[in-house]
Short mmCIF file of C-alpha atoms in Angstrom, two decimals:
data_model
loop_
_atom_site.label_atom_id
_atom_site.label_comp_id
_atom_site.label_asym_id
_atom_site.label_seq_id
_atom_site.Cartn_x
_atom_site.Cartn_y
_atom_site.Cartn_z
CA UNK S 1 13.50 -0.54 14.36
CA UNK S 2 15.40 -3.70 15.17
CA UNK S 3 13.85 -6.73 16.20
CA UNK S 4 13.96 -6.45 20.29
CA UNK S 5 15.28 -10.24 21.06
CA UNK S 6 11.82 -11.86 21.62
CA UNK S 7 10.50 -14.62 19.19
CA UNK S 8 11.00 -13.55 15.94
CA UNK S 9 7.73 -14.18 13.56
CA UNK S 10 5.31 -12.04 10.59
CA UNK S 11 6.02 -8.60 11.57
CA UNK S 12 9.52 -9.25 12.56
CA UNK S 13 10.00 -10.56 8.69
CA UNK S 14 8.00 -7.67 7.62
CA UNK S 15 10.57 -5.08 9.39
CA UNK S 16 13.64 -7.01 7.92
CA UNK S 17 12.14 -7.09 4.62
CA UNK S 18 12.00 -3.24 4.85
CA UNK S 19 15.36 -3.30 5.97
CA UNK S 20 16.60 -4.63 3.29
CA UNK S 21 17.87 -7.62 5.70
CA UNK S 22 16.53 -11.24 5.21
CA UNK S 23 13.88 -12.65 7.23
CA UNK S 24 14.46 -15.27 9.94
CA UNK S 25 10.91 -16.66 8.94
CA UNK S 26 9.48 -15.64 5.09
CA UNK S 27 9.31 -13.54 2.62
CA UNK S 28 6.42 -11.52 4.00
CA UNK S 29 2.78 -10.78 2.81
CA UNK S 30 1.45 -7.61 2.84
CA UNK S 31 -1.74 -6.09 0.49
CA UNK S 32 -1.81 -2.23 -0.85
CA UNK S 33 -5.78 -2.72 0.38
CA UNK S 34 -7.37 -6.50 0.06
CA UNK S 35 -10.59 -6.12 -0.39
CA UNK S 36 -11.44 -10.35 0.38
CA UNK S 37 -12.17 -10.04 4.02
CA UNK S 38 -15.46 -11.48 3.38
CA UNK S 39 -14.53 -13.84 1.43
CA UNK S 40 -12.36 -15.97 4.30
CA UNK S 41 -14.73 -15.01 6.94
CA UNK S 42 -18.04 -16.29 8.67
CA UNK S 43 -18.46 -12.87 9.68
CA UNK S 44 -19.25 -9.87 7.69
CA UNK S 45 -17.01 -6.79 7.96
CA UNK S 46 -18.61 -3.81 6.91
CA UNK S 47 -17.14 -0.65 5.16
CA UNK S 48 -17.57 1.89 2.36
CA UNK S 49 -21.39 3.15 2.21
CA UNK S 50 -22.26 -0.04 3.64
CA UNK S 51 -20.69 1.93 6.54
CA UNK S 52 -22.03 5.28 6.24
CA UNK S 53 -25.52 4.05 6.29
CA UNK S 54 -24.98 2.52 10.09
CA UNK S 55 -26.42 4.21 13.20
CA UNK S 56 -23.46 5.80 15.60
CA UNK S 57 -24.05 2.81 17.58
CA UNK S 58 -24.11 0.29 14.59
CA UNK S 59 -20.69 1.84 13.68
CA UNK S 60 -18.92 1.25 16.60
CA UNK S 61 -20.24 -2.19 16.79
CA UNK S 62 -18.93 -2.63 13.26
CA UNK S 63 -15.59 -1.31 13.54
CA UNK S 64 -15.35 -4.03 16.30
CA UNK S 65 -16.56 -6.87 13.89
CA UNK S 66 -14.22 -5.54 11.37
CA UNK S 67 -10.93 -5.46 13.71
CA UNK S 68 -12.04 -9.29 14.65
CA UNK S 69 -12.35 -9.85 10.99
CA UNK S 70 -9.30 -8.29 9.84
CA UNK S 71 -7.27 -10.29 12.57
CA UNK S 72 -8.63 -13.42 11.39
CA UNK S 73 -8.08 -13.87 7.88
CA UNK S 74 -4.82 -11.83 8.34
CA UNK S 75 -3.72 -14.38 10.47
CA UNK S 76 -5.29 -17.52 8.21
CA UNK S 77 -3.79 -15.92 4.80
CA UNK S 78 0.05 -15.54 7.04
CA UNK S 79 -0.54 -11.35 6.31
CA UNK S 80 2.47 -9.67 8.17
CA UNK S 81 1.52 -6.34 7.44
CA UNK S 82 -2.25 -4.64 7.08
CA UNK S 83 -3.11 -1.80 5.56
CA UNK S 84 -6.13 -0.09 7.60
CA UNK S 85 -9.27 1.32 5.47
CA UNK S 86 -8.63 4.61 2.90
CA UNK S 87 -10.58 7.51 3.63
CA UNK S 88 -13.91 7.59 1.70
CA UNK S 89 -13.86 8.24 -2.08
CA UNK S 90 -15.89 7.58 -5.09
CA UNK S 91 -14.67 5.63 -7.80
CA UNK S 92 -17.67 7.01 -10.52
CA UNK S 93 -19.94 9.27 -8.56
CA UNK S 94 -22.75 7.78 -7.02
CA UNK S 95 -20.45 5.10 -6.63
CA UNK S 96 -18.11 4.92 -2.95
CA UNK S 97 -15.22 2.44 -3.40
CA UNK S 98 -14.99 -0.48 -0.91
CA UNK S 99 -12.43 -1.12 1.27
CA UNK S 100 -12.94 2.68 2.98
CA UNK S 101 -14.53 4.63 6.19
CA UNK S 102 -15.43 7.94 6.92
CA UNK S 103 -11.85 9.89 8.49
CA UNK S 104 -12.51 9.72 12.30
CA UNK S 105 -13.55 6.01 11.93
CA UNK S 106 -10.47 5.12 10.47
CA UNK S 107 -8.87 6.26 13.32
CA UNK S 108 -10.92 4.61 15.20
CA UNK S 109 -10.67 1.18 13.60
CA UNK S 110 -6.80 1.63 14.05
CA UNK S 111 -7.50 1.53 17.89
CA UNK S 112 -9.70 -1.27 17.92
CA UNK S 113 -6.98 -3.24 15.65
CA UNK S 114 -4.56 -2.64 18.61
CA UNK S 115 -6.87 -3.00 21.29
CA UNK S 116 -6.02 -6.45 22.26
CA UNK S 117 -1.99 -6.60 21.58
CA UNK S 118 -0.40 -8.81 20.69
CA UNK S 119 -1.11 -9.24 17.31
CA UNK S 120 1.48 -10.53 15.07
CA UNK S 121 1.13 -7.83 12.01
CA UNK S 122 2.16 -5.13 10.85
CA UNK S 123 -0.28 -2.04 10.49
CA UNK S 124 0.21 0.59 7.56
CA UNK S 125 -1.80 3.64 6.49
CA UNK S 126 -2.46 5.36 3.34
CA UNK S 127 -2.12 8.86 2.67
CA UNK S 128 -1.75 11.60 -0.03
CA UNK S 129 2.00 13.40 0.95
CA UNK S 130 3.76 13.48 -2.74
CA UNK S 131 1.93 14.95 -5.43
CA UNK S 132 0.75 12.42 -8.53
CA UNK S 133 -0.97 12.46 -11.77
CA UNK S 134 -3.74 14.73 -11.87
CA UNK S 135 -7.76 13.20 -12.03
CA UNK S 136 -9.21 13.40 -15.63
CA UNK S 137 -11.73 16.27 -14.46
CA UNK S 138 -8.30 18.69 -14.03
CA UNK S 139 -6.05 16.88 -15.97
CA UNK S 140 -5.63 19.38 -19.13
CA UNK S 141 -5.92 22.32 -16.53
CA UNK S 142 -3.27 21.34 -14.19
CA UNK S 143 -0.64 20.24 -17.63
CA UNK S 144 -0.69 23.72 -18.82
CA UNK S 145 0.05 24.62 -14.92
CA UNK S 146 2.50 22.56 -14.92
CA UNK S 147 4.51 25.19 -17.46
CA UNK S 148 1.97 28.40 -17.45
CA UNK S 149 1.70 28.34 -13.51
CA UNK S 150 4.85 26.75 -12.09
CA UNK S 151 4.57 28.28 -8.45
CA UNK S 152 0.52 27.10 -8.34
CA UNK S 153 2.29 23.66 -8.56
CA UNK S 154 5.06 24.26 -5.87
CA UNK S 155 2.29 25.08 -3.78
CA UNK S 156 0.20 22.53 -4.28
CA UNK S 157 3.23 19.84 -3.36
CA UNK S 158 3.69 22.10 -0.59
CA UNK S 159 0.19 21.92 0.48
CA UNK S 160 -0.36 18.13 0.02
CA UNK S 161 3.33 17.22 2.09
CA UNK S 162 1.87 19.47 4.94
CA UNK S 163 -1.78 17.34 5.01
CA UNK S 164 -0.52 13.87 4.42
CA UNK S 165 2.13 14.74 7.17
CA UNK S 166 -0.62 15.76 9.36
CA UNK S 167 -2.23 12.64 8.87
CA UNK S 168 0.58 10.85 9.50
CA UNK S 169 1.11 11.91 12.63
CA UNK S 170 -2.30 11.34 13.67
CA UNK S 171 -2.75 7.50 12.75
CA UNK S 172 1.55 7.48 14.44
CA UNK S 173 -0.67 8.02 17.90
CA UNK S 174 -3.26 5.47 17.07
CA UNK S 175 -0.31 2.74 16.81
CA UNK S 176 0.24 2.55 12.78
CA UNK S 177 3.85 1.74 12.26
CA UNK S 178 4.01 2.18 8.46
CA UNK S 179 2.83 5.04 6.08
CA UNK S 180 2.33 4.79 2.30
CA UNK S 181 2.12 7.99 -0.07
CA UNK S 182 -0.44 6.49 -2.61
CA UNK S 183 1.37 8.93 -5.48
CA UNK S 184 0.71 7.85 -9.04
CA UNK S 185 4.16 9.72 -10.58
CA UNK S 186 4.39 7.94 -13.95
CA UNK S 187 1.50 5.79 -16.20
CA UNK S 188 2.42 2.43 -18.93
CA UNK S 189 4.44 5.48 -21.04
CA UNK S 190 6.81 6.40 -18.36
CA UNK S 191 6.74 9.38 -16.01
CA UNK S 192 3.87 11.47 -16.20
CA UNK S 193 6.69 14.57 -15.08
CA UNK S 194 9.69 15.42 -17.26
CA UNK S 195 12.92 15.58 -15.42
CA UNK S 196 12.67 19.21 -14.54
CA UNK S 197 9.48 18.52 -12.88
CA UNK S 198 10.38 15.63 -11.14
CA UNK S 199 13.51 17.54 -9.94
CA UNK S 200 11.25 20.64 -8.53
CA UNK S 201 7.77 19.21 -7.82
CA UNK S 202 8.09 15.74 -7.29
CA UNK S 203 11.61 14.56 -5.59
CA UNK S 204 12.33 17.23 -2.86
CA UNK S 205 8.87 16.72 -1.27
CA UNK S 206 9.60 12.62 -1.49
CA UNK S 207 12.73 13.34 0.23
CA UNK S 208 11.30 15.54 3.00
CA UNK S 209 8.51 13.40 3.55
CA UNK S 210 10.09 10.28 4.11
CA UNK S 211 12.77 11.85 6.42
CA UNK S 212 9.93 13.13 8.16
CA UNK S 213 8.18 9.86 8.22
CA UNK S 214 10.99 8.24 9.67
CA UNK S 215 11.69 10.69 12.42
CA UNK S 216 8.24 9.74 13.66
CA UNK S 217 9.83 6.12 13.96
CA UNK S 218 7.45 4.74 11.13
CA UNK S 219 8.47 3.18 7.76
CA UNK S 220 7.98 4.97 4.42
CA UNK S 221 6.46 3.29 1.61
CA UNK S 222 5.42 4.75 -1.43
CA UNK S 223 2.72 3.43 -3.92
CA UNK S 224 3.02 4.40 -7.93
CA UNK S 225 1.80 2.65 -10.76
CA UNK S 226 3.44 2.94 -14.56
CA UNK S 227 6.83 2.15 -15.45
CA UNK S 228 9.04 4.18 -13.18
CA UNK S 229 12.44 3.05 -14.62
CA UNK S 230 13.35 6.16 -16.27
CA UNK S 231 13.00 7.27 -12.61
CA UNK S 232 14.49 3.89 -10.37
CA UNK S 233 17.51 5.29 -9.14
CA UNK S 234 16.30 9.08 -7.94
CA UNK S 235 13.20 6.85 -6.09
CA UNK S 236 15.68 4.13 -4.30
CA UNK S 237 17.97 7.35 -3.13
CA UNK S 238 15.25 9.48 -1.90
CA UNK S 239 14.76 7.35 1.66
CA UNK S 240 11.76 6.14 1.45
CA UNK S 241 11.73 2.05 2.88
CA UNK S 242 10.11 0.64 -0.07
CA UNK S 243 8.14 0.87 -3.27
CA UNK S 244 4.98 -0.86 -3.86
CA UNK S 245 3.33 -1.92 -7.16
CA UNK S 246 6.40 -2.50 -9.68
CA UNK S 247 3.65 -2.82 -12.24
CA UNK S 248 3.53 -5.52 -14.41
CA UNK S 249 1.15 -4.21 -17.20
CA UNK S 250 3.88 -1.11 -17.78
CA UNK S 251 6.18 -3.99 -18.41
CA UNK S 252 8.00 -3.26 -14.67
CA UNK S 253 9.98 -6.80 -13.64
CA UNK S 254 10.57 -7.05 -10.25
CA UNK S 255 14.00 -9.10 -10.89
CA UNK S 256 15.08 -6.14 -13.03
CA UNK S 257 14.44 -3.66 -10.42
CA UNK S 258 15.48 -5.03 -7.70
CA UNK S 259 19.02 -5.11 -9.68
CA UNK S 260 18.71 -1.37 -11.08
CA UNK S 261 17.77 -0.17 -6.99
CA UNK S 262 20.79 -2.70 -5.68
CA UNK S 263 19.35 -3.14 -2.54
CA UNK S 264 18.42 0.51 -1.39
CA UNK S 265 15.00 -0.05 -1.07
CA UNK S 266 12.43 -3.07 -0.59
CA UNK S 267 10.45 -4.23 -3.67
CA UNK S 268 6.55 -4.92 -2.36
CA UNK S 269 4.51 -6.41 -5.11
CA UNK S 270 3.98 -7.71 -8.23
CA UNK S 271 1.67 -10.49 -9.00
CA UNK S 272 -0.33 -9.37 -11.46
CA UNK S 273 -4.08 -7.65 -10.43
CA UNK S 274 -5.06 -8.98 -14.18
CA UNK S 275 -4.02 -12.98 -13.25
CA UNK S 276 -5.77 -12.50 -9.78
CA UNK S 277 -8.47 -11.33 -11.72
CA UNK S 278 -8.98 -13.56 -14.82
CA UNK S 279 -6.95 -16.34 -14.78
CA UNK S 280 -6.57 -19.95 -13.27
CA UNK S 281 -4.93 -20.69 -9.68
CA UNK S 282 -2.61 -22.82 -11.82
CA UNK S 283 -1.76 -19.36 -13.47
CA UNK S 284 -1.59 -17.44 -10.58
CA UNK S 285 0.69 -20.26 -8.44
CA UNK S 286 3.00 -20.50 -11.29
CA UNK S 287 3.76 -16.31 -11.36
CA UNK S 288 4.19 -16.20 -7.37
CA UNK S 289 6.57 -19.70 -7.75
CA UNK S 290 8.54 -17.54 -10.28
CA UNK S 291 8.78 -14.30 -8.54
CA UNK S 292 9.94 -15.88 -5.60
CA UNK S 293 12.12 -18.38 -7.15
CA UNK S 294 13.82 -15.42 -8.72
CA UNK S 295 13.51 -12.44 -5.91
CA UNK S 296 13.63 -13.36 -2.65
CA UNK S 297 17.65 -14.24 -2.42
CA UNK S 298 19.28 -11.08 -0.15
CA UNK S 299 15.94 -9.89 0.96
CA UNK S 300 14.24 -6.74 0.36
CA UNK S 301 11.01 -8.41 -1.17
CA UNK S 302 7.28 -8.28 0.48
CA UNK S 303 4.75 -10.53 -1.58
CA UNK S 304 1.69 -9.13 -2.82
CA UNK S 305 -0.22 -8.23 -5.58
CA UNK S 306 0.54 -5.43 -7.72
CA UNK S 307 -2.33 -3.08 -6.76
CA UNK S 308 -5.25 -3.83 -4.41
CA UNK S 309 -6.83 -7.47 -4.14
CA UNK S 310 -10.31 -6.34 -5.75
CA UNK S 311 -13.72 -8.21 -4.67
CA UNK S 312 -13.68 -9.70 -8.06
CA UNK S 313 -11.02 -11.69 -7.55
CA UNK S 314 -11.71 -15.53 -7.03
CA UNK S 315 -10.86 -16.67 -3.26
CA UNK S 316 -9.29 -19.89 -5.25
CA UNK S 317 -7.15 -17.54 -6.78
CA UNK S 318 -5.35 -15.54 -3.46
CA UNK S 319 -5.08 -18.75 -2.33
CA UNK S 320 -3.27 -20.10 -5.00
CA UNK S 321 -1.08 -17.32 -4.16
CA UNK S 322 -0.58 -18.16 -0.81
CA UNK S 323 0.10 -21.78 -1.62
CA UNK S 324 3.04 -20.75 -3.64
CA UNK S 325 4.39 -18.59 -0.79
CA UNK S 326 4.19 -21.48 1.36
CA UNK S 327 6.20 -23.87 -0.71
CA UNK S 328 8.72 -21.55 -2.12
CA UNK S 329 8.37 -18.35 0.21
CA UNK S 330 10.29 -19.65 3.44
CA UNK S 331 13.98 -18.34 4.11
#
């Protein structure tokens, strides 16, 4: 996964970065899901039930517009890396979250992203390989599991490696060079697992998958939020590339964990969703100065916010951001 000699530029500091080696360019820029494509563009990208509601032809016409979309602002806001849509899910029913399509049009929009190469980022998909905290509507039901019904468990950690590897593979064909786990393990308490747990149910299946990730030739990322300290040093040794999130409202500092993982594993995150959200650009250039005033020495750091870039926040905002990676972000 070396840089092959050609002009180095975004993805190239995006693969160092993962590396743990320092870019020749930046520290680089890369979203969990930014849901702002709209907000830099002329042109409307279209997803979620926006989507569903298109004629086949419509669709196909849209997942064009999109990939034209999606390489424009990338490209504007200095994005190495993109992550391609989620698979369709409701946030409250009734109600489809955003930045998604339906499963084969994902695919498909991965295609039409690398349709016309070169493009100079990075593409990443999300999937569901490590088991995380339950959803509220099983959450009592799967705790007592957890001790009542240990082998249900094992099996469902078996079961979700062997899908999210399967999906893996697929979008590996379609030309995505990066898979994250999205795997909630831990909430603003700590982990949601004791250390028994995460010894049987959580860390050999984090292991396995990303030594199976990386035998595809793709990086492994994974996605938690909550304060995973308790559990920094089993994460950096497990071989996944990097961690994203580092969250900020369970009181994770990235400075602090970068020292407890000691250059293992890359850092991707942590300007705070709540500053993109509410507060001034003032606010939000002064926290990306900081973090990468005090985290970008030695490499191993990709800027972004700590969870996805919602609609809500203000384009003055992200670009804030990206004014403070262009003063203080360059190598």
């Amino acid at each position: 996964m070396q840089g092959d000699g050609k002009t180095m530029g975004r993805k190239d500091d995006m693969k160092a970065a993962l590396e743990r080696r320092i870019p020749a360019g930046a520290v680089p820029i890369w979203e969990l899901e930014f849901h702002l494509w709209n907000k830099f563009s002329k042109r409307h990208a279209v997803f979620g039930e926006e989507f569903t509601k298109l004629t086949n032809a419509e669709q196909e016409k849209a997942i064009r517009t999109n990939a034209e979309v999606i390489f424009e602002v990338s490209r504007d806001l200095h994005f190495s890396a993109v992550t391609v849509p989620c698979g369709l899910w409701e946030i409250v029913p009734g109600q489809m979250a955003y930045y998604t399509l339906p499963e084969d049009a994902r695919y498909r929009q991965v295609q039409a992203l690398r349709r016309d190469e070169p493009k100079d980022f990075m593409l990443v998909a999300i999937v569901s390989a490590v088991m995380s905290i339950p959803s509220a509507s099983e959450y009592v039901e799967f705790s007592y599991k957890l001790f009542d019904a240990p082998d249900e468990i094992d099996q469902r950690a078996r079961d979700t490696l062997k899908q999210g590897l399967e999906v893996a593979r697929r979008f590996a064909d379609c030309g995505v060079e990066a898979i994250c786990t999205a795997s909630d393990i831990a909430d603003n308490r700590g982990p949601f697992f004791n250390p028994e747990q995460m010894k049987r149910f959580i860390l050999p299946y984090l292991h396995e998958w990303a030594e199976k990730i990386k035998a595809m030739g793709l990086y492994a990322i994974l996605h938690s939020d909550g304060n995973l300290m308790p559990v920094i040093d089993e994460i950096a040794d497990s071989g996944i590339d990097a961690l994203q999130a580092i969250d900020p409202v369970a009181g994770m500092d990235m400075q602090k964990t970068k020292d407890a993982v000691g250059g293992r594993i890359c850092l991707c995150g942590n300007v705070d969703c709540g500053t993109l959200v509410r507060g001034k650009p003032e606010d939000v250039f002064e926290q990306t100065k900081q973090l990468l005033m005090s985290c970008k020495d030695g490499g191993g750091l990709v800027l972004g916010a700590s969870n996805a870039v919602q609609q809500e926040v203000p384009a003055e905002n992200y670009l804030a951001m990206i004014q403070a990676w262009g003063e203080f972000g360059k190598y």
